[in-house]
mmCIF file of C-alpha atoms and ligand atoms in Angstrom:
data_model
loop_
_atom_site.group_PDB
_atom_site.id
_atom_site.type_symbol
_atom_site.label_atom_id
_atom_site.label_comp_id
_atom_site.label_asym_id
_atom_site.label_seq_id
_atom_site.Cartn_x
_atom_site.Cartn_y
_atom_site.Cartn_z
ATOM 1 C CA UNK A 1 -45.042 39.149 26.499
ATOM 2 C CA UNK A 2 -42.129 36.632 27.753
ATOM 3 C CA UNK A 3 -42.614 34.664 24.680
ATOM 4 C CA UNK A 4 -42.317 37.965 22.217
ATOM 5 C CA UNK A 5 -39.454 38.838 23.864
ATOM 6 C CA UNK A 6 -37.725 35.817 23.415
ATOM 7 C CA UNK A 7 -38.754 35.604 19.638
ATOM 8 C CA UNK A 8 -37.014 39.065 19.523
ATOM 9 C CA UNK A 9 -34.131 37.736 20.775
ATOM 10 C CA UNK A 10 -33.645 34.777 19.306
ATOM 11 C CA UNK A 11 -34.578 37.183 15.623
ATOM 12 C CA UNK A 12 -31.587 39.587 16.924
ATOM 13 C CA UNK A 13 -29.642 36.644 18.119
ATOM 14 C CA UNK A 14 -29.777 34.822 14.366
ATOM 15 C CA UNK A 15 -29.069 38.179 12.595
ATOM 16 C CA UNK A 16 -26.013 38.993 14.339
ATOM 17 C CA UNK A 17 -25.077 35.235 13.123
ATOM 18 C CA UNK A 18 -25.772 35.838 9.795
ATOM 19 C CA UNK A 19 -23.928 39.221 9.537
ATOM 20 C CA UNK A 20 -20.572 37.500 11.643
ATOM 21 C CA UNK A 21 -20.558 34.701 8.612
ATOM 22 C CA UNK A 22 -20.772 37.338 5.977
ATOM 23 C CA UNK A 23 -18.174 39.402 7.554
ATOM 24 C CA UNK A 24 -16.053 35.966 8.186
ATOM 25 C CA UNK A 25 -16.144 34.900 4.052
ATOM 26 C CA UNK A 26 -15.251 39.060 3.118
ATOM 27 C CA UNK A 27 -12.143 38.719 5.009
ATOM 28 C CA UNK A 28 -11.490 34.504 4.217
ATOM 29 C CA UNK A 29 -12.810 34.599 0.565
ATOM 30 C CA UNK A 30 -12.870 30.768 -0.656
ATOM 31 C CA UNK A 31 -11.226 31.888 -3.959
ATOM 32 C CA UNK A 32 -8.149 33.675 -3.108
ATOM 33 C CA UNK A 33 -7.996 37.360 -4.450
ATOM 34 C CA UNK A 34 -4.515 36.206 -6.489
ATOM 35 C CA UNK A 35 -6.370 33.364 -7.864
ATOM 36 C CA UNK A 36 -6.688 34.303 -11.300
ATOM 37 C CA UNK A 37 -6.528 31.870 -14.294
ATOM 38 C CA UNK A 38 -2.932 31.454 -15.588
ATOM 39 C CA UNK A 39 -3.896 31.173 -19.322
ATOM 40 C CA UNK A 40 -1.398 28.549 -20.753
ATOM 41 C CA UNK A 41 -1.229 27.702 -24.511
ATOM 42 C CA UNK A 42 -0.399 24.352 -25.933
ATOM 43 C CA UNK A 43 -1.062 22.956 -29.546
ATOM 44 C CA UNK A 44 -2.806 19.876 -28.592
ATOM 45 C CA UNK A 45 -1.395 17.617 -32.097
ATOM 46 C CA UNK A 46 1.947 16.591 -30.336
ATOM 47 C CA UNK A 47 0.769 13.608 -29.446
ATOM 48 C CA UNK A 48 0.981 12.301 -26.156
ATOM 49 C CA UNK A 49 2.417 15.597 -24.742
ATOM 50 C CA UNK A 50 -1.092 17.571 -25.410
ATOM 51 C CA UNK A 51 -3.874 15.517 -27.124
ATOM 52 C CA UNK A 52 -7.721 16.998 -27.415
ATOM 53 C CA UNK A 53 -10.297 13.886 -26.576
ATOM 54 C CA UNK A 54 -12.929 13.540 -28.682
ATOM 55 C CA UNK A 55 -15.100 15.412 -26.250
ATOM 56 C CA UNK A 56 -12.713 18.108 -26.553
ATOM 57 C CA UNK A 57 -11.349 18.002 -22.873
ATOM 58 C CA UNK A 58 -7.125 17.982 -23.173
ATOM 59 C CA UNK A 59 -5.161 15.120 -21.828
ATOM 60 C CA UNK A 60 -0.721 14.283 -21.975
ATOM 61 C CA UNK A 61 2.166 14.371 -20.322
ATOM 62 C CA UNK A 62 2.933 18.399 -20.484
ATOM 63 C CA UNK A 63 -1.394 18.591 -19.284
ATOM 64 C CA UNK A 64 -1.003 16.357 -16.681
ATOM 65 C CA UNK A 65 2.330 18.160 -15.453
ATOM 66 C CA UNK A 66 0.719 21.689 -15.622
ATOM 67 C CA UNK A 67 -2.259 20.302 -13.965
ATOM 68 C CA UNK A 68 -0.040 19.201 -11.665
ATOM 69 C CA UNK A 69 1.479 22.390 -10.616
ATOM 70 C CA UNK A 70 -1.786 23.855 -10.453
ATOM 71 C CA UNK A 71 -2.585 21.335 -7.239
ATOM 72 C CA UNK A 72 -1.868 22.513 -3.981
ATOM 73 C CA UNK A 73 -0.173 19.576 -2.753
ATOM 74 C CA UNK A 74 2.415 20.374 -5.409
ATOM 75 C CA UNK A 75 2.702 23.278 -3.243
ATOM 76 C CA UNK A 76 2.897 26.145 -6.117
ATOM 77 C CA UNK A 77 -1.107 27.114 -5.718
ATOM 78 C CA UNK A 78 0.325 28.351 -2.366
ATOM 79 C CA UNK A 79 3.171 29.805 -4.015
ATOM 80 C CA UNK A 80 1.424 30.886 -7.149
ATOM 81 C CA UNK A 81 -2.162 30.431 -6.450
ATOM 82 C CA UNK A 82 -2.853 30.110 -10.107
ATOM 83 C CA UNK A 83 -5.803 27.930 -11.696
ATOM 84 C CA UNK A 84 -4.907 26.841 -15.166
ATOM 85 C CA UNK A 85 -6.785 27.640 -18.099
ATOM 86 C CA UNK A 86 -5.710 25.893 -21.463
ATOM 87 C CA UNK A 87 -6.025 27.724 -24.390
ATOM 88 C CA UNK A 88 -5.451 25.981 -27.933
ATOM 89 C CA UNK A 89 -2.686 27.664 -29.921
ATOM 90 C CA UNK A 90 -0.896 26.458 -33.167
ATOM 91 C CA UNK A 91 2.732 25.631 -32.522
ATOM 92 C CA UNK A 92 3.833 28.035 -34.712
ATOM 93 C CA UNK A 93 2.229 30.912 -33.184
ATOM 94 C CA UNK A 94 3.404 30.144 -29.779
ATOM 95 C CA UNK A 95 6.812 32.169 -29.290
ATOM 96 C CA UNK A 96 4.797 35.517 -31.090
ATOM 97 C CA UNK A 97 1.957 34.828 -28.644
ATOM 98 C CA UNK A 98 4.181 34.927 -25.627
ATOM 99 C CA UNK A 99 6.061 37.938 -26.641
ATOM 100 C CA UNK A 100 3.158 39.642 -26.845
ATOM 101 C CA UNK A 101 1.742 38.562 -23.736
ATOM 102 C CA UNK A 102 -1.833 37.494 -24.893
ATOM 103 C CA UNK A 103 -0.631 34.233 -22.407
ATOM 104 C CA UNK A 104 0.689 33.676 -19.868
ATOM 105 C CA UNK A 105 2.880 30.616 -20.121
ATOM 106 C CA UNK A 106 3.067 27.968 -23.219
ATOM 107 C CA UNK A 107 3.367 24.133 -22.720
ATOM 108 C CA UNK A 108 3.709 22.377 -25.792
ATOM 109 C CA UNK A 109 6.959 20.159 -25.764
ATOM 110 C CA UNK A 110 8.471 23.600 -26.287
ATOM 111 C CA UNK A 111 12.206 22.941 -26.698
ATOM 112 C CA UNK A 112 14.017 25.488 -24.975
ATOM 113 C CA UNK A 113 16.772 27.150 -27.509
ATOM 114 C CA UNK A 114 19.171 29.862 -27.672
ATOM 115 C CA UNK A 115 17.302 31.370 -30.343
ATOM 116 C CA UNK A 116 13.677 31.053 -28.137
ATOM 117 C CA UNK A 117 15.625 32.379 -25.266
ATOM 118 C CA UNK A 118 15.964 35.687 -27.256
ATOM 119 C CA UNK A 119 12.559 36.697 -26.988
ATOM 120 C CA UNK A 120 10.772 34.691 -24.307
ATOM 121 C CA UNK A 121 11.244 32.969 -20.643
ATOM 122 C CA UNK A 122 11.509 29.389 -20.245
ATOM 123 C CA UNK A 123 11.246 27.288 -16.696
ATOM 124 C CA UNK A 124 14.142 24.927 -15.840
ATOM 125 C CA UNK A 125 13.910 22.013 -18.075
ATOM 126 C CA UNK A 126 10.764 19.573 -17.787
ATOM 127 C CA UNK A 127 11.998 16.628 -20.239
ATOM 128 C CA UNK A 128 14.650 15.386 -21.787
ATOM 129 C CA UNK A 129 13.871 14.976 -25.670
ATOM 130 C CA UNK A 130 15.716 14.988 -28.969
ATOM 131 C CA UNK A 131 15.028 14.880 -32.664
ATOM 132 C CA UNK A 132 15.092 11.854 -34.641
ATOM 133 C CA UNK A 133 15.008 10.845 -38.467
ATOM 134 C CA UNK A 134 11.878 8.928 -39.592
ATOM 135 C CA UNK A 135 11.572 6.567 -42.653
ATOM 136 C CA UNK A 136 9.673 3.979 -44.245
ATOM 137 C CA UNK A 137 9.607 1.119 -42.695
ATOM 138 C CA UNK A 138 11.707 -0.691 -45.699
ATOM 139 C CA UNK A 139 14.154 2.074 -46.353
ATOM 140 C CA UNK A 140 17.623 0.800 -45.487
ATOM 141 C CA UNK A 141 19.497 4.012 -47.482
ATOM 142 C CA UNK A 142 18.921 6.229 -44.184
ATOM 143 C CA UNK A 143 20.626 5.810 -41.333
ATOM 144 C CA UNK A 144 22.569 9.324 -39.801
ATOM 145 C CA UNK A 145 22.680 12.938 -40.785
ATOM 146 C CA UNK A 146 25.166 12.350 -44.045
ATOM 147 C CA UNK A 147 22.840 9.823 -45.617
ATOM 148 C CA UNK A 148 20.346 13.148 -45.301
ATOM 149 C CA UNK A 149 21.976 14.960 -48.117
ATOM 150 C CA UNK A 150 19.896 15.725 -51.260
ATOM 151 C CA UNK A 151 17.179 14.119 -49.954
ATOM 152 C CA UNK A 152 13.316 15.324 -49.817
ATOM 153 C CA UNK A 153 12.560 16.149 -46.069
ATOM 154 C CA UNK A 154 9.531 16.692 -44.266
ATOM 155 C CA UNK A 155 9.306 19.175 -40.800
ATOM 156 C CA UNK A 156 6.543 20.682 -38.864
ATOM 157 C CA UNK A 157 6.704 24.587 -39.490
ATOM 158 C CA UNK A 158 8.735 26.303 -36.830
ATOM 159 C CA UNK A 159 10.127 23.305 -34.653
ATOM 160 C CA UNK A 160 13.481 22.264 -33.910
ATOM 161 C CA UNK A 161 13.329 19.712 -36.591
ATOM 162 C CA UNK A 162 12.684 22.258 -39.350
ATOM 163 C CA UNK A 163 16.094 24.339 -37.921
ATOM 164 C CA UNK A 164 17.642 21.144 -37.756
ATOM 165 C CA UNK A 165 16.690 20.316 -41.746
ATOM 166 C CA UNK A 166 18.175 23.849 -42.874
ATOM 167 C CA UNK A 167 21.401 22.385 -41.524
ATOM 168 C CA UNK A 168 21.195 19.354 -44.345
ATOM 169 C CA UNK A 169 22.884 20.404 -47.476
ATOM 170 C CA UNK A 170 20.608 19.910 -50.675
ATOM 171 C CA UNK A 171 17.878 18.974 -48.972
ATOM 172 C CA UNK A 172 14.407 19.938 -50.258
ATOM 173 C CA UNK A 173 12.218 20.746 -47.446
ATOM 174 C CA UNK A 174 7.955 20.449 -46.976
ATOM 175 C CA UNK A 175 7.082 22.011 -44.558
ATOM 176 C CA UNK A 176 3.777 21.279 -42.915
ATOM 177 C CA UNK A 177 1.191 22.768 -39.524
ATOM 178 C CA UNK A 178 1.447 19.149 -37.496
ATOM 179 C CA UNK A 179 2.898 16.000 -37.088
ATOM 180 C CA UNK A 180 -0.194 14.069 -38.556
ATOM 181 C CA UNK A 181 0.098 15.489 -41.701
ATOM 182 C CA UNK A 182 4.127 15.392 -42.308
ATOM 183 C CA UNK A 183 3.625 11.198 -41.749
ATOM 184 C CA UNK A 184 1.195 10.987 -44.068
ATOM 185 C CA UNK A 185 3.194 12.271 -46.526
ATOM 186 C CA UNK A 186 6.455 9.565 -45.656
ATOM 187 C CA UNK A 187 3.845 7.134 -46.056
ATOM 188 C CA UNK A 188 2.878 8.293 -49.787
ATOM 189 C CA UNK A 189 5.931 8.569 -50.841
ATOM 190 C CA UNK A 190 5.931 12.287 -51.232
ATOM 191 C CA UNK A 191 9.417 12.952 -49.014
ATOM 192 C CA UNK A 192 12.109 10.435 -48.071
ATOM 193 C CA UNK A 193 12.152 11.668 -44.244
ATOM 194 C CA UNK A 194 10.648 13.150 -41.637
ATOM 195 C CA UNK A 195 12.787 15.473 -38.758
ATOM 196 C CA UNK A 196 10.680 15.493 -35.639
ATOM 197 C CA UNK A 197 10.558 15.004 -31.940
ATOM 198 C CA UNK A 198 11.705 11.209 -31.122
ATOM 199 C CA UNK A 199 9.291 10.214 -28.019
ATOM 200 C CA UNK A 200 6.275 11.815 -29.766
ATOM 201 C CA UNK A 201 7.395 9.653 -33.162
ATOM 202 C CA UNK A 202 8.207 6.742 -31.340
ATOM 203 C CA UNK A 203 4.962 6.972 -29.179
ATOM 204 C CA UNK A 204 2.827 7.018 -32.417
ATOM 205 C CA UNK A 205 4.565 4.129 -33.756
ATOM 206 C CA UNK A 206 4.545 1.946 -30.619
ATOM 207 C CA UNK A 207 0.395 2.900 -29.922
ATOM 208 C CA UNK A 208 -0.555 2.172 -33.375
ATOM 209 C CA UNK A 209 -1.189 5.285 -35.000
ATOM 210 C CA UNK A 210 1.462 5.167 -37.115
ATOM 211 C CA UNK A 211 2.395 1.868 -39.561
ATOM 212 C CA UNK A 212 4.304 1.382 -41.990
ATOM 213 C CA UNK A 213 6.649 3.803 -40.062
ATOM 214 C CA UNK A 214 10.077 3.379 -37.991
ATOM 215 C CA UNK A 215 12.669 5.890 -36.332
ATOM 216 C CA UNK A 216 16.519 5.808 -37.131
ATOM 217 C CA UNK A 217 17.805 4.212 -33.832
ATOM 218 C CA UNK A 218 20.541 7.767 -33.023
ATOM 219 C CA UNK A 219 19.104 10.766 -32.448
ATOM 220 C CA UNK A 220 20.300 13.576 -33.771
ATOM 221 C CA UNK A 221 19.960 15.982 -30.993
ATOM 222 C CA UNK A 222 19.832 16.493 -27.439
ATOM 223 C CA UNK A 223 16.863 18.759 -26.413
ATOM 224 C CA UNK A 224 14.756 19.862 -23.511
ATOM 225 C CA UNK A 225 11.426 20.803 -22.998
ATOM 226 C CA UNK A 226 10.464 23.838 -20.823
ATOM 227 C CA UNK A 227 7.215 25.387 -19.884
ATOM 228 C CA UNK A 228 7.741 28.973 -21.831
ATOM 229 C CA UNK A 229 6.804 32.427 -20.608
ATOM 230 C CA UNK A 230 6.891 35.813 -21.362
ATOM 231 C CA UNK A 231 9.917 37.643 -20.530
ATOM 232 C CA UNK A 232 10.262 38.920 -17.225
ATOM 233 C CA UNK A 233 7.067 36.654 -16.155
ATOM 234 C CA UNK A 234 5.841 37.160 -12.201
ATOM 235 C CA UNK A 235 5.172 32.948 -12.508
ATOM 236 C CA UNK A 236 8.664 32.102 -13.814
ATOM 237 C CA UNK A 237 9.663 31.357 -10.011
ATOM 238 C CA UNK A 238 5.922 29.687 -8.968
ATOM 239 C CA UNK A 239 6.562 27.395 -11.520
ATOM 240 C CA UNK A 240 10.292 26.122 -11.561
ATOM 241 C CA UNK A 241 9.362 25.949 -7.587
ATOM 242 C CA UNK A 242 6.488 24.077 -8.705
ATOM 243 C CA UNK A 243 8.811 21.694 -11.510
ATOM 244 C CA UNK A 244 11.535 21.154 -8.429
ATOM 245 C CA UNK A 245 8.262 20.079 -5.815
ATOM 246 C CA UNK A 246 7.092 17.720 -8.807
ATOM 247 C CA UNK A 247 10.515 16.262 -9.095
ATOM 248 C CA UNK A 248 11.240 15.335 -5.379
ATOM 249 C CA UNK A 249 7.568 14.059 -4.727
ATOM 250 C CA UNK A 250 7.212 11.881 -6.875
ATOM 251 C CA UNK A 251 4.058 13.446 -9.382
ATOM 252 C CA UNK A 252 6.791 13.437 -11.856
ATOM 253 C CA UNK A 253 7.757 9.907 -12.180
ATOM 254 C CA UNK A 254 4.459 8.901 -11.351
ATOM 255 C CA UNK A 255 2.997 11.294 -15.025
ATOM 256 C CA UNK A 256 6.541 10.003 -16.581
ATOM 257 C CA UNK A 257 5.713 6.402 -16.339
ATOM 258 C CA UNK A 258 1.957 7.293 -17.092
ATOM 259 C CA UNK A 259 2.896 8.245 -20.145
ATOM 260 C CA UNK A 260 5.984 6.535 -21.156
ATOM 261 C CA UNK A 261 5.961 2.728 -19.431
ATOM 262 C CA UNK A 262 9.327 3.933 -17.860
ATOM 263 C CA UNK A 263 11.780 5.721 -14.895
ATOM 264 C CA UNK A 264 12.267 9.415 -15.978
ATOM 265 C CA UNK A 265 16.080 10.364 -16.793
ATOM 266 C CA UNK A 266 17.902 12.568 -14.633
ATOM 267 C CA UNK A 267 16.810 16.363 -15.573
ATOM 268 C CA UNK A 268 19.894 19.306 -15.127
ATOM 269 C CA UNK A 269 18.737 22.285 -12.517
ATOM 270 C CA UNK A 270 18.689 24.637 -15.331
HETATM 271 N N1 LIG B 301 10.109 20.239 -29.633
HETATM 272 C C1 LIG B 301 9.870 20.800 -30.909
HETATM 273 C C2 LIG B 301 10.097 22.287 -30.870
HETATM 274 O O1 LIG B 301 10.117 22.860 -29.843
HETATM 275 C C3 LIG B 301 8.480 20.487 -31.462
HETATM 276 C C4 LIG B 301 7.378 20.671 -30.483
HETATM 277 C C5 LIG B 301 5.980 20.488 -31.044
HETATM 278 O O2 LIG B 301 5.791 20.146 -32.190
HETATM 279 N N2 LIG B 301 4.994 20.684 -30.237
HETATM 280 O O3 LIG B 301 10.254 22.913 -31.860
#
């Protein structure tokens, strides 16, 4: 009878254990409630901001950043508490997309304009870019924006560098869906020029990708990325909190010269 009794007990004893840890993860859930995906678009062909791997997983500077923020050492999980979740997007589509909210927030060397600024958010600026003019390696005729005049002109659809073209008199513009292709055509022959981001150019060039190929030494803008968002976004905040943790820790510097082989430049607040 002694020994039932304690089997009873120790039955009672394990159930009441079992029903305190279920109780315990109801009220301490592992995922946090407000840890929904943040679904963040990027056009992985900018090459090395967003690049897809041949086994399709994303890697760059703007992936590593956002994964970045995601961490909780960065500090914005606790702010945010956001997991990202990449979505591939074509450049072009990107401001639409965000207006219409099918995403939450865009990183894609997105430069932030006045124009842009119109319709969607952007975070404090993230890098400090600008466009440059790219030629054939032997052309000598094309050195600043004058020596741009008349002349045939390639720029990725919907990117600073095709706003910046428009400004050319007589030029004839191609446009074209991604850096890859507009190169291809400098290197037949098919335009004189091409108007596009300088670090993504110049990273081609220097990792091989691109021969034959070299940038005009000035740039012809000043431009900086930020991570875009909707208007009136709740993550705005998480994220330029997120951006300023990066900045003082060290993660940035440390994905900067990652990427790049040098120190970052000194990025303005806003
Ligand atoms: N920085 C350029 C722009 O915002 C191009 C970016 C890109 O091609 N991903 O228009």
């Amino acid at each position: 009878m002694k020994l039932i009794n304690l089997k009873w007990q120790q039955l009672i004893l394990s159930l009441g254990c079992l029903l305190l840890i279920i109780a315990c993860k109801s009220f301490y859930p592992t995922n946090k409630p407000d840890a929904v995906p943040l679904r963040v678009a990027t056009d992985p062909t900018f090459v090395p901001f967003e690049i897809q791997k041949a086994s399709g997983d994303l890697e760059g500077f703007d992936i590593d950043l956002m994964n970045a923020l995601a961490q909780p050492a960065a500090g914005i999980a606790k702010v945010a508490g956001f997991a990202v979740q990449f979505e591939n997007l074509p450049f072009d589509g990107m401001i639409s997309t965000l207006q219409a909210k099918r995403v939450d927030a865009a990183i894609s060397g997105i430069t932030i304009t006045a124009e842009r600024l119109k319709t969607i958010a952007f975070s404090r600026p993230y890098f400090k870019a600008g466009l440059a003019i790219a030629v054939r390696e032997d052309n000598q005729n094309i050195q600043d924006f004058n020596s741009l005049r008349g002349k045939k002109i390639a720029v990725q659809i919907g990117s600073t560098g095709a706003d910046f073209a428009k400004t050319i008199p007589n030029a004839k513009i191609s446009t074209f869906n991604s850096g890859p292709e507009f190169f291809q055509d400098l290197l037949n022959g098919n335009v004189d020029a091409v108007i596009s981001d300088a670090f993504a150019t110049l990273y081609a060039i220097k990792n091989g990708n691109l021969k034959g190929i070299r940038v005009v030494a000035n740039l012809l803008t000043q431009e900086y990325y930020g991570i875009a968002t909707p208007k009136d976004s709740p993550h705005l905040d998480a994220i330029n909190k997120g951006i300023g943790i990066l900045l003082s820790n060290g993660t940035y510097k440390q994905i900067y010269q990652k990427w790049f082989n040098a120190d970052p430049p000194q990025l303005p607040n806003s």
